[in-house]
JSON list of C-alpha atoms in Angstrom, two decimals:
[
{"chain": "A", "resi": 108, "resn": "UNK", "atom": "CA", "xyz": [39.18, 101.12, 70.98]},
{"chain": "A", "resi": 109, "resn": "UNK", "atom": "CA", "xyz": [35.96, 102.42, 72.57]},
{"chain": "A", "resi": 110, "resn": "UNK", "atom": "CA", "xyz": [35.17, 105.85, 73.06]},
{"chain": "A", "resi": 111, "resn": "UNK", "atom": "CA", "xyz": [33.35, 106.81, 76.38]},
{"chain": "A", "resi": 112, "resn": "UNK", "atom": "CA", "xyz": [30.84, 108.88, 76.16]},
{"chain": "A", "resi": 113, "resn": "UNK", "atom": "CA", "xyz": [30.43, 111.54, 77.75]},
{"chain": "A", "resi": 114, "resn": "UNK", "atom": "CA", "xyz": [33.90, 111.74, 78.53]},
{"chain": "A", "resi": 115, "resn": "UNK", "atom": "CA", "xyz": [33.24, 111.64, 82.29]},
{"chain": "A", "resi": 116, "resn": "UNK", "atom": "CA", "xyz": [30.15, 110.80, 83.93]},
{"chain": "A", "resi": 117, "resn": "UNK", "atom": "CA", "xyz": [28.76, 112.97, 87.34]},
{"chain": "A", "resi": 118, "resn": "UNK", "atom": "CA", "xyz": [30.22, 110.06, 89.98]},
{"chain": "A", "resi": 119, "resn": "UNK", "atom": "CA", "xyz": [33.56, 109.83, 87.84]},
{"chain": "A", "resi": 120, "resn": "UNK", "atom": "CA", "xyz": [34.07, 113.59, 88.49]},
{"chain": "A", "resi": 121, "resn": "UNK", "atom": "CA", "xyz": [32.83, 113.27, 92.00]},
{"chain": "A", "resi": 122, "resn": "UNK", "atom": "CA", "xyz": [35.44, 110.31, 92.66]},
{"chain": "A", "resi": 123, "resn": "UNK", "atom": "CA", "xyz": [38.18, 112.44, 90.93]},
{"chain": "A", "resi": 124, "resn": "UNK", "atom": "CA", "xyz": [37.40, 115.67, 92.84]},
{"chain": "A", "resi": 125, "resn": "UNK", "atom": "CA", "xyz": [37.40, 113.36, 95.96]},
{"chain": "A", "resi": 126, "resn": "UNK", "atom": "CA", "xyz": [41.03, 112.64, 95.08]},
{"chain": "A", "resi": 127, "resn": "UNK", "atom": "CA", "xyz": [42.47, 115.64, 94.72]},
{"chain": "A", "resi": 128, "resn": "UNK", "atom": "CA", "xyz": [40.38, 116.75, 98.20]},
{"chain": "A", "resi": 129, "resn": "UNK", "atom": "CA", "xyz": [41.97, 113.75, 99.85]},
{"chain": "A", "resi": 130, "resn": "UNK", "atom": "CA", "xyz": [45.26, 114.86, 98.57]},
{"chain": "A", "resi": 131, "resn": "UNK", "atom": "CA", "xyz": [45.48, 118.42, 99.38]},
{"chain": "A", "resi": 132, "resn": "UNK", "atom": "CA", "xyz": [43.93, 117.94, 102.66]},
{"chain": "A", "resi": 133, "resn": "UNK", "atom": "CA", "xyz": [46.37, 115.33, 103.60]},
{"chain": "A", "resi": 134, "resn": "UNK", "atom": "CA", "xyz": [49.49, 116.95, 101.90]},
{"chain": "A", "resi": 135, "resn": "UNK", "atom": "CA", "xyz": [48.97, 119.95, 103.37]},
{"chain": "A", "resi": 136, "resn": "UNK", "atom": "CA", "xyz": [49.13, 118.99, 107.21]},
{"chain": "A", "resi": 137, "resn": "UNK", "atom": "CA", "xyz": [52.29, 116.63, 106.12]},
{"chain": "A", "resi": 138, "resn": "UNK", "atom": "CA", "xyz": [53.68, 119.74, 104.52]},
{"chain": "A", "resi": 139, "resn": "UNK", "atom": "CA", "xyz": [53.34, 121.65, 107.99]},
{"chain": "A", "resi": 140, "resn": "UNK", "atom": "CA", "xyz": [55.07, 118.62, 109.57]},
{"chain": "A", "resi": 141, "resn": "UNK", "atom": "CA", "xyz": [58.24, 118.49, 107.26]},
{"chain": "A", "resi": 142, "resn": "UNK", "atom": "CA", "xyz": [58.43, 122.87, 107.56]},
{"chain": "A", "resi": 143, "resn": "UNK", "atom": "CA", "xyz": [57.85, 122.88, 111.36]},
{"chain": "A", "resi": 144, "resn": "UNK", "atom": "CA", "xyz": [58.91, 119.79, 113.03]},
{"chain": "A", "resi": 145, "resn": "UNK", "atom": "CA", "xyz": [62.53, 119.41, 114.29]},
{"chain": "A", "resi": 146, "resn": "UNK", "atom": "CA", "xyz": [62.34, 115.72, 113.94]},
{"chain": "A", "resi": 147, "resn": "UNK", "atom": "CA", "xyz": [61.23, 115.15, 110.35]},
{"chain": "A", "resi": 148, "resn": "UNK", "atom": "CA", "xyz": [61.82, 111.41, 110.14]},
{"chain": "A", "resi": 149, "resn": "UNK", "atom": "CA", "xyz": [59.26, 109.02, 109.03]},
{"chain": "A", "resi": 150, "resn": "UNK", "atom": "CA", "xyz": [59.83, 107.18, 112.90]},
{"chain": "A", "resi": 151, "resn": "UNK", "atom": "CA", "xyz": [58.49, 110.53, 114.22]},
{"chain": "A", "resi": 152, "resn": "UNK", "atom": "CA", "xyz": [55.80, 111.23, 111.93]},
{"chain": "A", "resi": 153, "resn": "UNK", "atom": "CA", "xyz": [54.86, 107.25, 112.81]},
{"chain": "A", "resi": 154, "resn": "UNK", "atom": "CA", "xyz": [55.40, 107.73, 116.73]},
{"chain": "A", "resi": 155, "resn": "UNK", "atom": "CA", "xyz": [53.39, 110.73, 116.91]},
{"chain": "A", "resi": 156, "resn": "UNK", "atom": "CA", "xyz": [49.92, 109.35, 115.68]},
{"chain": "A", "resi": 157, "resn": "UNK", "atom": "CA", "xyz": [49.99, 107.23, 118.54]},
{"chain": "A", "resi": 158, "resn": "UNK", "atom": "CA", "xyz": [50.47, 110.23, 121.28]},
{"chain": "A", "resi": 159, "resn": "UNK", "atom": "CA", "xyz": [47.12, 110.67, 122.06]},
{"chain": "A", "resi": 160, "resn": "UNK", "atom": "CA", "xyz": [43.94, 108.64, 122.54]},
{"chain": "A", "resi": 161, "resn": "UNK", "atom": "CA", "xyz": [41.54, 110.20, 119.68]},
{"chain": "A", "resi": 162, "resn": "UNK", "atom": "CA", "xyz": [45.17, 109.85, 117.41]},
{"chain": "A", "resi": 163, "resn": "UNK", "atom": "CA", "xyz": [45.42, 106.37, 118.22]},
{"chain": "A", "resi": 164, "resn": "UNK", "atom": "CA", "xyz": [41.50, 105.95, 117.73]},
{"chain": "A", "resi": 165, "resn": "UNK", "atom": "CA", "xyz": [42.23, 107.58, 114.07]},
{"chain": "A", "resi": 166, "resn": "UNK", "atom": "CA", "xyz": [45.23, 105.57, 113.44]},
{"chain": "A", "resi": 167, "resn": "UNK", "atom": "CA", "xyz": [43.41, 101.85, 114.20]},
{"chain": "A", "resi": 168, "resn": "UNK", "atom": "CA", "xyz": [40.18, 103.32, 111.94]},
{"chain": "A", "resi": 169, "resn": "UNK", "atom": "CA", "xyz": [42.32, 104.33, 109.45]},
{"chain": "A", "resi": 170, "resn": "UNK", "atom": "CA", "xyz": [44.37, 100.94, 109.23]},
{"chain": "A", "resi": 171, "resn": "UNK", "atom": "CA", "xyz": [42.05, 98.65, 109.08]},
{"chain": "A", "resi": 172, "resn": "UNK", "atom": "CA", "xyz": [40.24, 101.05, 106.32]},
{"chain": "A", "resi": 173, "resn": "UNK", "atom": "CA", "xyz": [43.24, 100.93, 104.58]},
{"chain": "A", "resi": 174, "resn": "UNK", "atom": "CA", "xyz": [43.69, 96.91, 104.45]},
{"chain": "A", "resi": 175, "resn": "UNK", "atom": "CA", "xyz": [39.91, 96.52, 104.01]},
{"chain": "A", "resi": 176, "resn": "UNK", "atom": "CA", "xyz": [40.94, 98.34, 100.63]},
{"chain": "A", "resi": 177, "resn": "UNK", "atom": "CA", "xyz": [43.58, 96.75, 99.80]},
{"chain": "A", "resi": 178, "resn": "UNK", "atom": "CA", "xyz": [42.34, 93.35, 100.14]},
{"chain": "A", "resi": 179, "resn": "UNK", "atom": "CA", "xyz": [39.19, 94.50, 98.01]},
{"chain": "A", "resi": 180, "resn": "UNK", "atom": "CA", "xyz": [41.34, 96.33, 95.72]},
{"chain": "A", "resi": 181, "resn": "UNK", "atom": "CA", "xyz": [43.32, 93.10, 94.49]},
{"chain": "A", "resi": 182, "resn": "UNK", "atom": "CA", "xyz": [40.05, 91.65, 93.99]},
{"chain": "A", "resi": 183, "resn": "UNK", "atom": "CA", "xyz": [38.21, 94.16, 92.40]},
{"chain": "A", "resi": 184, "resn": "UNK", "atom": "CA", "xyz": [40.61, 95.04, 89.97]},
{"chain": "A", "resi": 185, "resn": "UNK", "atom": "CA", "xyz": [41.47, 91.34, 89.04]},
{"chain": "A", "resi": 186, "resn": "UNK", "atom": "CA", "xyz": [37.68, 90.95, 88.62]},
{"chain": "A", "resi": 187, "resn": "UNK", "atom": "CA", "xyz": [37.51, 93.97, 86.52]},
{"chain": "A", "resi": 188, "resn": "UNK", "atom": "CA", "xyz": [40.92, 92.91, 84.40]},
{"chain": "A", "resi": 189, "resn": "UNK", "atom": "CA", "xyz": [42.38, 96.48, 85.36]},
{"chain": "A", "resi": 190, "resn": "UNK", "atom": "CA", "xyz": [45.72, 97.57, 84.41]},
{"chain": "A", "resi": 191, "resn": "UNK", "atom": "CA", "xyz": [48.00, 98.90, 86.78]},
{"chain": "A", "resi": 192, "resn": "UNK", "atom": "CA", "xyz": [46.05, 98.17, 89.45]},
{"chain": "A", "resi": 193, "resn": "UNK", "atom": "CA", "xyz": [48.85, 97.74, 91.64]},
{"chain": "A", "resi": 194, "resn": "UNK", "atom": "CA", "xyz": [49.98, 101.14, 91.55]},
{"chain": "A", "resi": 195, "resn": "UNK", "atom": "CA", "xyz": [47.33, 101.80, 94.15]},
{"chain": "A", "resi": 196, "resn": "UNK", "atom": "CA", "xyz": [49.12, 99.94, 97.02]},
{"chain": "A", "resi": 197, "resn": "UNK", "atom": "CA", "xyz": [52.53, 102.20, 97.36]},
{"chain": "A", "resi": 198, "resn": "UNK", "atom": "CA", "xyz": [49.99, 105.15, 96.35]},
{"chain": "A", "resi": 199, "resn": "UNK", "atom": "CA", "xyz": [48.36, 104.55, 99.51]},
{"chain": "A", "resi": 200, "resn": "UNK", "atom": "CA", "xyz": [51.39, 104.31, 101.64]},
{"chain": "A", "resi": 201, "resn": "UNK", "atom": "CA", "xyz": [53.43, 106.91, 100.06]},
{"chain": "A", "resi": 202, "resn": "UNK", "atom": "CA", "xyz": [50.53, 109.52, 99.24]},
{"chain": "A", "resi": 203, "resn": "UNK", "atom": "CA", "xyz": [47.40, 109.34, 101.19]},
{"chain": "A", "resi": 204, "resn": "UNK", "atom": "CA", "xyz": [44.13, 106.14, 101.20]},
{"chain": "A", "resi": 205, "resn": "UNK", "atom": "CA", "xyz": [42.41, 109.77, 100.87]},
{"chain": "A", "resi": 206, "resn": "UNK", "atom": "CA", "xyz": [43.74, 110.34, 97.65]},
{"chain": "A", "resi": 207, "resn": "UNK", "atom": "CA", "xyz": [44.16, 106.62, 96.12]},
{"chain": "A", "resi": 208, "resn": "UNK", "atom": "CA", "xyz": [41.12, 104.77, 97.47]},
{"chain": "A", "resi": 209, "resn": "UNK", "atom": "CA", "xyz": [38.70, 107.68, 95.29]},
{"chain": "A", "resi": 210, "resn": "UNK", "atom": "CA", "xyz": [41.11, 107.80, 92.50]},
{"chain": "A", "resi": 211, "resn": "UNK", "atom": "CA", "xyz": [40.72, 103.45, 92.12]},
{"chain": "A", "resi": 212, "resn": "UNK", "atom": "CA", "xyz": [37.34, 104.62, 92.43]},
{"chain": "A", "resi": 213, "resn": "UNK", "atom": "CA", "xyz": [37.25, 106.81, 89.80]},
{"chain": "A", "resi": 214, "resn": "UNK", "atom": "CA", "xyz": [39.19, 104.40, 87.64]},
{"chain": "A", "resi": 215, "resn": "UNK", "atom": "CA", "xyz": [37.25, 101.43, 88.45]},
{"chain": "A", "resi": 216, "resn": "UNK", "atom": "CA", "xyz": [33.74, 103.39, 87.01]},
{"chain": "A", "resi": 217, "resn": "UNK", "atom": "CA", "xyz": [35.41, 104.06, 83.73]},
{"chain": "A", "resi": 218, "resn": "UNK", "atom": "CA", "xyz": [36.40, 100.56, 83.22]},
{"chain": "A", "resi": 219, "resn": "UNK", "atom": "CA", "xyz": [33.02, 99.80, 84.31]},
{"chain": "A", "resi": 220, "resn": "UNK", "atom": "CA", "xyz": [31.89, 101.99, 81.43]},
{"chain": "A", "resi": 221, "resn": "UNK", "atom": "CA", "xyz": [34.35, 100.65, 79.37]},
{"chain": "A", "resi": 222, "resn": "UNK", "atom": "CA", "xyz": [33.16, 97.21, 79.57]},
{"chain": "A", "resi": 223, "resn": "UNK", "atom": "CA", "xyz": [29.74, 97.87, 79.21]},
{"chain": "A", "resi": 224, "resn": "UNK", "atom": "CA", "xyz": [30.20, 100.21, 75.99]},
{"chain": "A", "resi": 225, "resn": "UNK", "atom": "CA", "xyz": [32.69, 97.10, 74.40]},
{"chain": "A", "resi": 226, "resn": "UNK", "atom": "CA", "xyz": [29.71, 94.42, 75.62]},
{"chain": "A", "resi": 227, "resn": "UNK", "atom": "CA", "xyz": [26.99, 96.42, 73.68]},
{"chain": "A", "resi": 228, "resn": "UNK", "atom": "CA", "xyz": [29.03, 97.11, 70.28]}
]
């Protein structure tokens, strides 16, 4: 197997801190939601990104972010021959596209490395 060296390069650790940012920031207003919201259900959560006009302006941008990734996900990590590259769909749903699109990212550059190390040994 082929070591990487350094372990992780400057954009890996960028993409990684990216991840946890996107998944603190994101799991922290969801947290506030479950603690203070009467209605708790995922219907509610849903219904009330769509009560105001710069929420539903979010919620469009964010969707179409979200399937622009996943569409170049599948292809990028076929490409690539990734493993578990599916993972990253119900990671996006269930946790954040904050938090999985820069963790594929981060993933993606060490296979990247990966392949380039095996291709020059």
């Amino acid at each position: 197997m082929t070591k990487l060296k350094p372990r992780f390069t400057k954009i890996e650790v960028v993409f990684l801190a990216l991840a946890v940012v996107g998944l603190a920031a994101t799991w922290y207003f969801n947290t506030l939601f479950y603690m203070y919201s009467e209605d708790t259900s995922i219907g509610n959560f849903i219904a009330l990104t769509g009560t105001t006009l710069p929420a539903k302006s979010i919620s469009a941008d964010i969707s179409v972010v979200a399937v622009t990734f996943l569409v170049w996900l599948i292809y990028e990590a076929r490409k690539l021959k990734m493993s578990h590259w599916w993972l990253f769909i119900p990671l996006t749903f269930l946790i954040a596209i904050a938090f999985s699109l820069p963790l594929f990212l981060f993933f993606r550059e060490r296979k990247i490395r990966k392949n380039k190390l095996t291709l020059q040994q």
